[in-house]
CSV table of C-alpha atoms in Angstrom, one decimal:
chain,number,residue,atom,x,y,z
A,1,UNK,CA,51.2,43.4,-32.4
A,2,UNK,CA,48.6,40.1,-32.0
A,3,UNK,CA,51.5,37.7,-31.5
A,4,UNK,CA,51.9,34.7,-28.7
A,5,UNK,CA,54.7,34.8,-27.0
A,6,UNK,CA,57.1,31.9,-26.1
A,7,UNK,CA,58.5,31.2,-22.9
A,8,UNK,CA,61.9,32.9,-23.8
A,9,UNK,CA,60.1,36.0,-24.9
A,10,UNK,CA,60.7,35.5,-28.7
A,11,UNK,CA,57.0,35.1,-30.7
A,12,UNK,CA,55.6,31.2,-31.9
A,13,UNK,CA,56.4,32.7,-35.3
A,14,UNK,CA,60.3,33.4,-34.8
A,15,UNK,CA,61.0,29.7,-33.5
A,16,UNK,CA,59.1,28.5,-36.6
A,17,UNK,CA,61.5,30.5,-39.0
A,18,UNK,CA,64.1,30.1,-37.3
A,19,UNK,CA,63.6,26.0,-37.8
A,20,UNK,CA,62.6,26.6,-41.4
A,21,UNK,CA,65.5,28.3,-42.1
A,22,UNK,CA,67.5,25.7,-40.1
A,23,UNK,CA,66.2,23.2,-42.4
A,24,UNK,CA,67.0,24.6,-45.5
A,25,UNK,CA,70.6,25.7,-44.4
A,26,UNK,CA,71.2,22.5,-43.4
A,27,UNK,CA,70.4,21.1,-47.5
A,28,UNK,CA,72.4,24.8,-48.4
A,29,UNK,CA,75.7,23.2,-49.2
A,30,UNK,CA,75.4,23.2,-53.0
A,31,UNK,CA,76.5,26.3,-54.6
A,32,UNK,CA,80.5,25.5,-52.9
A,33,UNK,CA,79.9,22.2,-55.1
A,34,UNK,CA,78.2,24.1,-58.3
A,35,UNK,CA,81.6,25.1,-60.1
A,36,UNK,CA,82.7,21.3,-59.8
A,37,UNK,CA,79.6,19.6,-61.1
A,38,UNK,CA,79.4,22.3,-64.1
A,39,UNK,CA,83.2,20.8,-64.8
A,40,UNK,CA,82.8,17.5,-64.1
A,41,UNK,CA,79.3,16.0,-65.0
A,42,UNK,CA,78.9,19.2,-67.9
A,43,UNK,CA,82.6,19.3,-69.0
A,44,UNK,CA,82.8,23.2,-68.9
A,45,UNK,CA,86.2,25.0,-69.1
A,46,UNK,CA,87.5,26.8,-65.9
A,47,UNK,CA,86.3,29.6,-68.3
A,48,UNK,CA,83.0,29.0,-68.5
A,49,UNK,CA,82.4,28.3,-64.9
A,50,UNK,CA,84.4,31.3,-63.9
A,51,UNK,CA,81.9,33.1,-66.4
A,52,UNK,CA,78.7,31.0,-65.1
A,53,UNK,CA,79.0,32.1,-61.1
A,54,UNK,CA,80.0,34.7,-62.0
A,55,UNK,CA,76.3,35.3,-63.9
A,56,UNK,CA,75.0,33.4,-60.7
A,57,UNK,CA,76.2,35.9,-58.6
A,58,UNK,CA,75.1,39.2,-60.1
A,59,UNK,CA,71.4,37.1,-60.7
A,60,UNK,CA,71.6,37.0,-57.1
A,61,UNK,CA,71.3,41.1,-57.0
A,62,UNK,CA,67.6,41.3,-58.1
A,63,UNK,CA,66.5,38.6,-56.7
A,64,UNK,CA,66.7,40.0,-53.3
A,65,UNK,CA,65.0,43.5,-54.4
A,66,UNK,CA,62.6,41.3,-56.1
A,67,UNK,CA,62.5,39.5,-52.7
A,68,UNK,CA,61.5,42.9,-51.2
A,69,UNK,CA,59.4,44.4,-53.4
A,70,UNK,CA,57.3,41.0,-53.1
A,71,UNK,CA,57.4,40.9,-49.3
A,72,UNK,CA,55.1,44.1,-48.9
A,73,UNK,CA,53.0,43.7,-52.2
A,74,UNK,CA,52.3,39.9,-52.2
A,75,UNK,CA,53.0,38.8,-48.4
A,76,UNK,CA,55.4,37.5,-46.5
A,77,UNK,CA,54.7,34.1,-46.2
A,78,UNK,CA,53.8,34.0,-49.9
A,79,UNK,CA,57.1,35.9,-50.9
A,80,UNK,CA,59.0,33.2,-48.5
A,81,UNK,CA,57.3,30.5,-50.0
A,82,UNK,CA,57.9,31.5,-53.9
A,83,UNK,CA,61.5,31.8,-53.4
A,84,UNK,CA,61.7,28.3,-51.6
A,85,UNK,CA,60.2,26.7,-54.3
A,86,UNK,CA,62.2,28.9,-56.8
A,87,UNK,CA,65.2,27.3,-55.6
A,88,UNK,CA,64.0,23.9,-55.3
A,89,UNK,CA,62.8,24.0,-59.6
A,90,UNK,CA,66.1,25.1,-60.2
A,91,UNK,CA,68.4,22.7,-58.0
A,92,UNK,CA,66.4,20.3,-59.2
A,93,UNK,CA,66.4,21.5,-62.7
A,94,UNK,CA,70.7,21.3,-62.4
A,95,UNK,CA,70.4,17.8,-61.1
A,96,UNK,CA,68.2,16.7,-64.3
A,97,UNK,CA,70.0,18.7,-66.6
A,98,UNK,CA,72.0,16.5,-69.5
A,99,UNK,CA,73.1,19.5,-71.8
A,100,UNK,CA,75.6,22.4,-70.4
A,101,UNK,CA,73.4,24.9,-71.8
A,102,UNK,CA,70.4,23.6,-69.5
A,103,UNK,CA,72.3,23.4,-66.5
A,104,UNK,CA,73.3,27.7,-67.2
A,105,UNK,CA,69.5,28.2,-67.2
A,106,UNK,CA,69.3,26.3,-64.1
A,107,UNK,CA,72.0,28.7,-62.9
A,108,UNK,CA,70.4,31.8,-63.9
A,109,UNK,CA,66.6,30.5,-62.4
A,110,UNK,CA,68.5,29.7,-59.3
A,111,UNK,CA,70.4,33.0,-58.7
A,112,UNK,CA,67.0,34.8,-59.1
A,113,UNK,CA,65.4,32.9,-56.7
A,114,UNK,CA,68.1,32.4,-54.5
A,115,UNK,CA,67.7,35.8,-52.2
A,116,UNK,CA,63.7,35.9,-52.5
A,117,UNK,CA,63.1,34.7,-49.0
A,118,UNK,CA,65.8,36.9,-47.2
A,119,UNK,CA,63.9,40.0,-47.3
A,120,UNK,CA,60.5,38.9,-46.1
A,121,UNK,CA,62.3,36.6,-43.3
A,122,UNK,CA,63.5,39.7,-41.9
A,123,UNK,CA,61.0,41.6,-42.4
A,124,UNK,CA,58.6,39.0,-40.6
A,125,UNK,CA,60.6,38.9,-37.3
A,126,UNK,CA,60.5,42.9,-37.0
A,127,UNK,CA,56.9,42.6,-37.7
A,128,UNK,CA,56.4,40.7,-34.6
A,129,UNK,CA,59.2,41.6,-32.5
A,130,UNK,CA,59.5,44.5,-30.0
A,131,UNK,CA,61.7,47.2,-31.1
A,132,UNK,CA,64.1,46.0,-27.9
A,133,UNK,CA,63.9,42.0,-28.3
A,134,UNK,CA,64.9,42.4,-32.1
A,135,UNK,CA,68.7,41.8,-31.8
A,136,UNK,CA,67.8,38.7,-30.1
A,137,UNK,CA,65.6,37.6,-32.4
A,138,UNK,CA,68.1,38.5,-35.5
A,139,UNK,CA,71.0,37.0,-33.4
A,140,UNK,CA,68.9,33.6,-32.7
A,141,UNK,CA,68.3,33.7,-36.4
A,142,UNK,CA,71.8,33.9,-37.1
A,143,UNK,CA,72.8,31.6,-34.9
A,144,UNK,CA,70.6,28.6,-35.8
A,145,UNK,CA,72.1,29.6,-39.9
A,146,UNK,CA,75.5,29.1,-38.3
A,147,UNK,CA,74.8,25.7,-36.2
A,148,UNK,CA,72.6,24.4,-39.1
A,149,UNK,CA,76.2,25.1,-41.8
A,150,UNK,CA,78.3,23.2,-39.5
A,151,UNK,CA,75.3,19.9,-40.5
A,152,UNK,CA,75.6,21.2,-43.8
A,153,UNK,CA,79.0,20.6,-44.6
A,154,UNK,CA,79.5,17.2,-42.6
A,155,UNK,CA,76.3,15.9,-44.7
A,156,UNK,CA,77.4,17.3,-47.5
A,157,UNK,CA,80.8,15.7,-46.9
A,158,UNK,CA,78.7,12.1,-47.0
A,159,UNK,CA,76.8,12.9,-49.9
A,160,UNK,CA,79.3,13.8,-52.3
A,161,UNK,CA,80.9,10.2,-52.5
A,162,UNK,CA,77.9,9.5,-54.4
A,163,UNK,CA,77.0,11.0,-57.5
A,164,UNK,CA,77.3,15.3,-57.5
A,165,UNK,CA,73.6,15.6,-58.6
A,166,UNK,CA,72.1,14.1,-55.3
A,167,UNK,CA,73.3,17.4,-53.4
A,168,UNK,CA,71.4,19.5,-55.2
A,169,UNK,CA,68.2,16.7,-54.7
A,170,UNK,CA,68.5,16.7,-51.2
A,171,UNK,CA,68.6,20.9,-51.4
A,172,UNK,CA,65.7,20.9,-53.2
A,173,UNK,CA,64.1,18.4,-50.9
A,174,UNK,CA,64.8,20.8,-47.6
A,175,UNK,CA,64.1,23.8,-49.7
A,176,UNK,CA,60.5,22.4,-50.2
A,177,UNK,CA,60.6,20.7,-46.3
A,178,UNK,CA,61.2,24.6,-45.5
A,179,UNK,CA,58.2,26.1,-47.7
A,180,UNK,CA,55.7,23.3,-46.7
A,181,UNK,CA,56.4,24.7,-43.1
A,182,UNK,CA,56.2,28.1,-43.4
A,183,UNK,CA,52.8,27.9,-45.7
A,184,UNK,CA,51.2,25.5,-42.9
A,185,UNK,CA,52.4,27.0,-39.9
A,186,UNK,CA,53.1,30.9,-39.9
A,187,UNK,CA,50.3,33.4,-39.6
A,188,UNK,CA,48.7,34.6,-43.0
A,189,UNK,CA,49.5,37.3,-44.9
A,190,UNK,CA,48.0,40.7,-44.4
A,191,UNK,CA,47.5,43.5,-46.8
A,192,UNK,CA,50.4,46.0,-46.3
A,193,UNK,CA,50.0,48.8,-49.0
A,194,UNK,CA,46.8,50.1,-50.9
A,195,UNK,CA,46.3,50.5,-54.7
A,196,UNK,CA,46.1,54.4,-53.7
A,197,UNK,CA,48.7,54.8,-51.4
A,198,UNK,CA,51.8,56.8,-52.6
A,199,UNK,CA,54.8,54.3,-52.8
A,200,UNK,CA,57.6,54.5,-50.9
A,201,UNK,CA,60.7,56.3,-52.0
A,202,UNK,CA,63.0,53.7,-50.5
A,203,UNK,CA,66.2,55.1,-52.0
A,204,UNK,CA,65.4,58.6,-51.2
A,205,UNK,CA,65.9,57.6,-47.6
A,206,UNK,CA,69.5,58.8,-46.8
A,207,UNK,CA,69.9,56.6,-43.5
A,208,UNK,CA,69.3,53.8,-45.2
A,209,UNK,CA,72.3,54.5,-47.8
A,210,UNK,CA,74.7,55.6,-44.8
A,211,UNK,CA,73.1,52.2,-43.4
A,212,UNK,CA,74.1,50.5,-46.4
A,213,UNK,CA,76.9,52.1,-46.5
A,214,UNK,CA,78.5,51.0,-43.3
A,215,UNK,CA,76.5,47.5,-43.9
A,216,UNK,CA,79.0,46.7,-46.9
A,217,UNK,CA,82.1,47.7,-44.9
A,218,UNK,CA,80.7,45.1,-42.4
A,219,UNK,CA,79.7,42.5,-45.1
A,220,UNK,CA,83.4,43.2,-46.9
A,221,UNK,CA,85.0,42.4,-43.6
A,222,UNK,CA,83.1,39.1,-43.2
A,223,UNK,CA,83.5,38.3,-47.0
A,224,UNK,CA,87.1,39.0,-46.3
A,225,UNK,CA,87.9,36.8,-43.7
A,226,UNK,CA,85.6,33.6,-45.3
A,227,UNK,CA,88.0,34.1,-48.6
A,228,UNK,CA,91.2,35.2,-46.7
A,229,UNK,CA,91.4,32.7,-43.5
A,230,UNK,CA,92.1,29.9,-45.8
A,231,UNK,CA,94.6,31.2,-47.6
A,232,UNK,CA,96.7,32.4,-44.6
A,233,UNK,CA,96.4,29.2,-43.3
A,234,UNK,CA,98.2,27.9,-46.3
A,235,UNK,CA,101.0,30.7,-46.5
A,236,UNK,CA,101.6,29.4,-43.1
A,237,UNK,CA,101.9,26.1,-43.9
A,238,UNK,CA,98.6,24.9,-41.5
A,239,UNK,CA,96.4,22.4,-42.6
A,240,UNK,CA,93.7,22.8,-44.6
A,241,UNK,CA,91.5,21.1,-42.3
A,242,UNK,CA,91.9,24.1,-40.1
A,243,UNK,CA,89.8,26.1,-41.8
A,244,UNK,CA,86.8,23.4,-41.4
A,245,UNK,CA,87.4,23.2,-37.2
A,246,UNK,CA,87.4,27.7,-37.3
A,247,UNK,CA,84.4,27.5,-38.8
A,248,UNK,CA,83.2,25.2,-36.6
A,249,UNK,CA,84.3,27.1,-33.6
A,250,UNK,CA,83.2,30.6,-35.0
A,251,UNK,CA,79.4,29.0,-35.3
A,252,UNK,CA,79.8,27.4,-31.8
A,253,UNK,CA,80.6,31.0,-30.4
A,254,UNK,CA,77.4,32.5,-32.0
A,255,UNK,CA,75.4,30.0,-30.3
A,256,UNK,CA,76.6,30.8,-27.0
A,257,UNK,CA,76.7,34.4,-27.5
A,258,UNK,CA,73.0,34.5,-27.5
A,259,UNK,CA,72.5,34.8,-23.9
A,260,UNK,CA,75.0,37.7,-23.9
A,261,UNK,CA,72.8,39.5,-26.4
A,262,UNK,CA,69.6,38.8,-24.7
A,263,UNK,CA,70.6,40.6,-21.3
A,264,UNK,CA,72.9,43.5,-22.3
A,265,UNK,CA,71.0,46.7,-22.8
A,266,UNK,CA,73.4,48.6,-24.9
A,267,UNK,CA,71.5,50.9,-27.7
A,268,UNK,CA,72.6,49.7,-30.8
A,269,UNK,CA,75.4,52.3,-31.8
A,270,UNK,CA,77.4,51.8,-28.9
A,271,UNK,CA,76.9,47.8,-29.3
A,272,UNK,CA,77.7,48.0,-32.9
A,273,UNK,CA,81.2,50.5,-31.5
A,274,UNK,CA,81.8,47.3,-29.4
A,275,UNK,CA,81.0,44.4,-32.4
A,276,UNK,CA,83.7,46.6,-34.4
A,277,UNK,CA,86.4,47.1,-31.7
A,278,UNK,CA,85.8,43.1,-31.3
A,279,UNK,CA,86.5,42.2,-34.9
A,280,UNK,CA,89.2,44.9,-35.0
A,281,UNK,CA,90.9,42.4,-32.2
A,282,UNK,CA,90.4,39.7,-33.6
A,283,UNK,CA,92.2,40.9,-36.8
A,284,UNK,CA,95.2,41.8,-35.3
A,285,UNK,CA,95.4,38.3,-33.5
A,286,UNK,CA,95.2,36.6,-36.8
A,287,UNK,CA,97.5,39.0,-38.4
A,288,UNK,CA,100.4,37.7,-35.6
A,289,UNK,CA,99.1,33.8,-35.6
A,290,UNK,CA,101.2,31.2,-36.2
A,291,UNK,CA,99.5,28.2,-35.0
A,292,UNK,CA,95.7,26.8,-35.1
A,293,UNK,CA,95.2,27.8,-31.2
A,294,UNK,CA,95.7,31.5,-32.0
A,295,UNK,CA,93.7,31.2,-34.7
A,296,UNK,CA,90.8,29.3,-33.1
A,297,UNK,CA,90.8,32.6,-30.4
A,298,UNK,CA,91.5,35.0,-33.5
A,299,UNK,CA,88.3,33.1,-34.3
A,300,UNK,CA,86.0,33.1,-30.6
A,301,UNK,CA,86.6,37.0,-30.9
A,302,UNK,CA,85.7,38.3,-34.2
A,303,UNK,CA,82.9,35.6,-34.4
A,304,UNK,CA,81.3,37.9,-31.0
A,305,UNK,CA,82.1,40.8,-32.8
A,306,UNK,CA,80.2,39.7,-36.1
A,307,UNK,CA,77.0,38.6,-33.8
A,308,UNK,CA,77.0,42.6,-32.5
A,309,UNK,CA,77.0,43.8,-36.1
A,310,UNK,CA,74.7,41.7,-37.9
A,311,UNK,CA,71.8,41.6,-35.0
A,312,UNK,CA,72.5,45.0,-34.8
A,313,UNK,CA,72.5,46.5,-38.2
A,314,UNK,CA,69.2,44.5,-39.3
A,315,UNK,CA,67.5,46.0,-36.2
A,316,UNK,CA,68.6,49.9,-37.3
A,317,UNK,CA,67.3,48.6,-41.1
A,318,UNK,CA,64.2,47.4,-39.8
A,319,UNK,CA,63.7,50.4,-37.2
A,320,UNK,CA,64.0,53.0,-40.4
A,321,UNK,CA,61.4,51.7,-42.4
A,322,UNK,CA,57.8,52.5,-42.6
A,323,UNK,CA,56.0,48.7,-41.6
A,324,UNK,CA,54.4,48.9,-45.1
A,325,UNK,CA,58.0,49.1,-46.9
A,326,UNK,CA,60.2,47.1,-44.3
A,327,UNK,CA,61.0,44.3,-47.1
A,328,UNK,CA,62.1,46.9,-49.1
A,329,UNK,CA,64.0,48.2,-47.0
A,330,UNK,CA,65.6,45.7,-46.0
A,331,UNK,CA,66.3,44.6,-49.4
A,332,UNK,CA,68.4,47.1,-50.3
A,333,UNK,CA,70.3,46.9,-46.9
A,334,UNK,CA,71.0,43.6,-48.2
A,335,UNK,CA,72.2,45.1,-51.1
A,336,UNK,CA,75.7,45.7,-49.3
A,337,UNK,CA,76.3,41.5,-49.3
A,338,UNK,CA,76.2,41.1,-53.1
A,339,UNK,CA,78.8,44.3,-53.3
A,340,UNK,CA,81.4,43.0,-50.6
A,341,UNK,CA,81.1,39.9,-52.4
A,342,UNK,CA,82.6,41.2,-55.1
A,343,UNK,CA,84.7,43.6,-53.8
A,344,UNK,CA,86.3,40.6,-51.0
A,345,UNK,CA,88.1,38.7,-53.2
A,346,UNK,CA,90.0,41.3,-55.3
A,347,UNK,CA,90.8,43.3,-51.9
A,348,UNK,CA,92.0,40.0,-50.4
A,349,UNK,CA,93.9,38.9,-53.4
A,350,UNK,CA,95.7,42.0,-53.6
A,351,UNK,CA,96.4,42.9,-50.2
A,352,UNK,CA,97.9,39.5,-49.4
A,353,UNK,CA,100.3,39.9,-52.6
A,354,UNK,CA,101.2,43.5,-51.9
A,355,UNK,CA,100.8,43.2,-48.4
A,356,UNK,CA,101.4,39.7,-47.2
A,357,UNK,CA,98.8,38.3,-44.3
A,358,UNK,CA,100.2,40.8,-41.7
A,359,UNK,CA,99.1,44.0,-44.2
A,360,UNK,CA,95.6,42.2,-45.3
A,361,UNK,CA,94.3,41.4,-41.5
A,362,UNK,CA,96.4,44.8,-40.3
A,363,UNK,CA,94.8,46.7,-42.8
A,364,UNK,CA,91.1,45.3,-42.5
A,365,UNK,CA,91.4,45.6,-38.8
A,366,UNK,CA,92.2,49.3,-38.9
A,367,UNK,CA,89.0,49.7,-40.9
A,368,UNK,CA,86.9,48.0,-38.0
A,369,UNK,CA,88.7,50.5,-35.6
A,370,UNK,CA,88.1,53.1,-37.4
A,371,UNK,CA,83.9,52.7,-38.1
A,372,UNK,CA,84.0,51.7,-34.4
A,373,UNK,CA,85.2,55.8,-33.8
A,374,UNK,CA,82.7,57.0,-36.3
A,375,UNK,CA,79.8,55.7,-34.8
A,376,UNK,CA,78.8,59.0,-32.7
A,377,UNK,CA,78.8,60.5,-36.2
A,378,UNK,CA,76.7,57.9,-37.6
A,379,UNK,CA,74.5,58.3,-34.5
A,380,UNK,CA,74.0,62.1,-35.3
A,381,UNK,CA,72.3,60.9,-38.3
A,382,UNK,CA,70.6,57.8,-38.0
A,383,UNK,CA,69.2,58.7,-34.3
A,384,UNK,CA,65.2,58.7,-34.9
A,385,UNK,CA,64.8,60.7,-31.5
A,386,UNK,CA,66.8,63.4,-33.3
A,387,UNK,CA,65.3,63.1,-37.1
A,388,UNK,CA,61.5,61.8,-35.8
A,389,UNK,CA,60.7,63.7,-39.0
A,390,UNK,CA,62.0,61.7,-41.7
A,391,UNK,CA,60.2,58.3,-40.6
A,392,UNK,CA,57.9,59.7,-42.6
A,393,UNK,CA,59.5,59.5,-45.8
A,394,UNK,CA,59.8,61.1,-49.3
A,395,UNK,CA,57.5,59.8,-51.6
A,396,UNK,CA,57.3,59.7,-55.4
A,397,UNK,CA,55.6,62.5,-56.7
């Protein structure tokens, strides 16, 4: 591993995506806005723009294996690139768009470029992290994601008193402010996989679906609380603007979390038993909060719970994988966000009418108890000291 090292211990090329992808995160506040200007500037029915994110969405699904299957055929840094600009054609695209139909096109081009760079972002940090400074890395990531939404919303907040089109402008503009760093300043691609060697069977791999597996419960939870939080603020009769300042808060505690995750030394299952128990709390506070204080602390403790899982769960992703199939793997890791994003809002929907907000944050918070127990099982068979065997992996025959 031929990679400088920065004074903190993280390589030259984690700072430089980490500000990339700070950049374009701070210009990612259009799809919240894309249902309005299909409405307003296109005229579409609720309907049809029901029926057009909804398209969005699944495009979104093979994008990101795309994304993968790219990252260790093409490059990294080229994969990254391509998706950047992929976005910034279709944002762009939208925002030029004077016909309804035009604008879907520019939907569907954007929801298949829209997860190209995940994979090979990932995949780039394990390939020049040490297998122990890898949730830091991850959680820096996330963090700087987090701080850089918080900008996102306040200029997006400025922006949108001006005509809707300009916000997916200035998203193209840091989409292409993000490529035109990456392609000048990370280190060039190298060749990953021969024409003669045997590709990997990446969903022969049954780690990586019990991965995934436990992923999407994680990424449900998440999903659940970005949809939910709002709307038990409202059956409580908070203001909206509450949801704004949790956000806020919940980014604010990633930040600082980071030096927690840099000097703990917990392997990964027992730190993903404690991220669990964490959200688990947090749950249960919001299920008996009645007032914005409670839920501003409901808030401090899942947010430290997320940081656990996600650093966490892309490091055991990352660990599985052979190096020559690690954006692959990681692409169908991913996988478990597009599925809890569909499965969120119905669970959410009909919890809190069945249920009410106690039985939806209740119910969601005995499911992060209970993966929290499991996770000796899960170490049983995920442990690579106890299955050393199976890194090498099934290939097609």
């Amino acid at each position: 591993m031929n990679v400088a090292v920065t004074a903190r211990g993280l390589s030259r090329a984690v700072w430089i995506l980490v500000v990339a992808r700070a950049v374009n995160r701070i210009g990612a506040f259009t799809l919240p806005f894309l249902g309005v200007v299909l409405a307003v500037e296109f005229k579409a029915s609720l309907d049809q723009v029901g029926l057009i994110l909804a398209v969005f969405g699944v495009a979104t699904i093979p994008s990101r294996l795309l994304g993968g299957q790219l990252a260790d055929r093409l490059g990294r840094r080229r994969t990254i690139v391509l998706g950047l600009v992929g976005c910034a054609i279709g944002q762009l695209w939208i925002a030029l768009s004077h016909a309804l139909w035009s604008a879907v096109l520019a939907t569907v081009l954007l929801g298949l470029a829209f997860e190209i760079y995940e994979p090979p972002s990932q995949a780039m940090i394990a390939d020049v992290t040490e297998p122990e400074d890898r949730p830091a890395a991850y959680g820096l990531y996330s963090a700087a994601l987090a701080a850089a939404g918080v900008l996102a919303g306040l200029l997006a907040a400025a922006i949108s008193h001006w005509d809707l089109r300009w916000l997916f402008v200035a998203d193209a503009i840091t989409c292409l402010s993000c490529a035109a760093l990456v392609a000048l300043a990370l280190p060039a691609d190298v060749r990953r996989e021969r024409p003669a060697d045997r590709p990997v069977a990446v969903w022969r791999d049954r780690r990586l679906l019990l991965l995934l597996a436990g992923g999407t419960v994680f990424a449900t939870i998440y999903m659940q609380l970005i949809i939910g939080v709002p709307l038990t603020l409202l059956e409580h009769g908070l203001p909206k603007s509450g949801t704004g300042l949790i956000l806020a808060v919940s980014a604010a505690t990633l930040i600082a979390a980071q030096r927690v995750l840099r000097v703990q030394r917990l392997d990964d299952f027992r730190a993903i038993a404690i991220g669990y128990v964490l959200v688990g709390v947090g749950l249960v506070v919001v299920a008996l909060a009645h007032n914005l204080a409670i839920f501003l602390l409901a808030a401090i403790l899942w947010s430290l719970g997320e940081l656990f899982l996600l650093t966490r769960y892309l490091t055991q992703a990352s660990g599985l994988a052979p190096e020559k199939a690690r954006g692959r793997y990681l692409a169908v890791f991913g996988l478990s966000w597009g599925i809890a994003t569909t499965i969120a809002p119905v669970t959410v929907t009909q919890l809190l009418e069945s249920a009410g907000p106690n039985g939806l944050w209740l119910t969601t918070a005995a499911v992060a108890f209970a993966l929290a127990i499991l996770q000796p099982w899960v170490r049983r068979r995920l442990d690579p000291d106890r299955r050393n065997g199976d890194r090498r992996v099934a290939t097609d025959r």
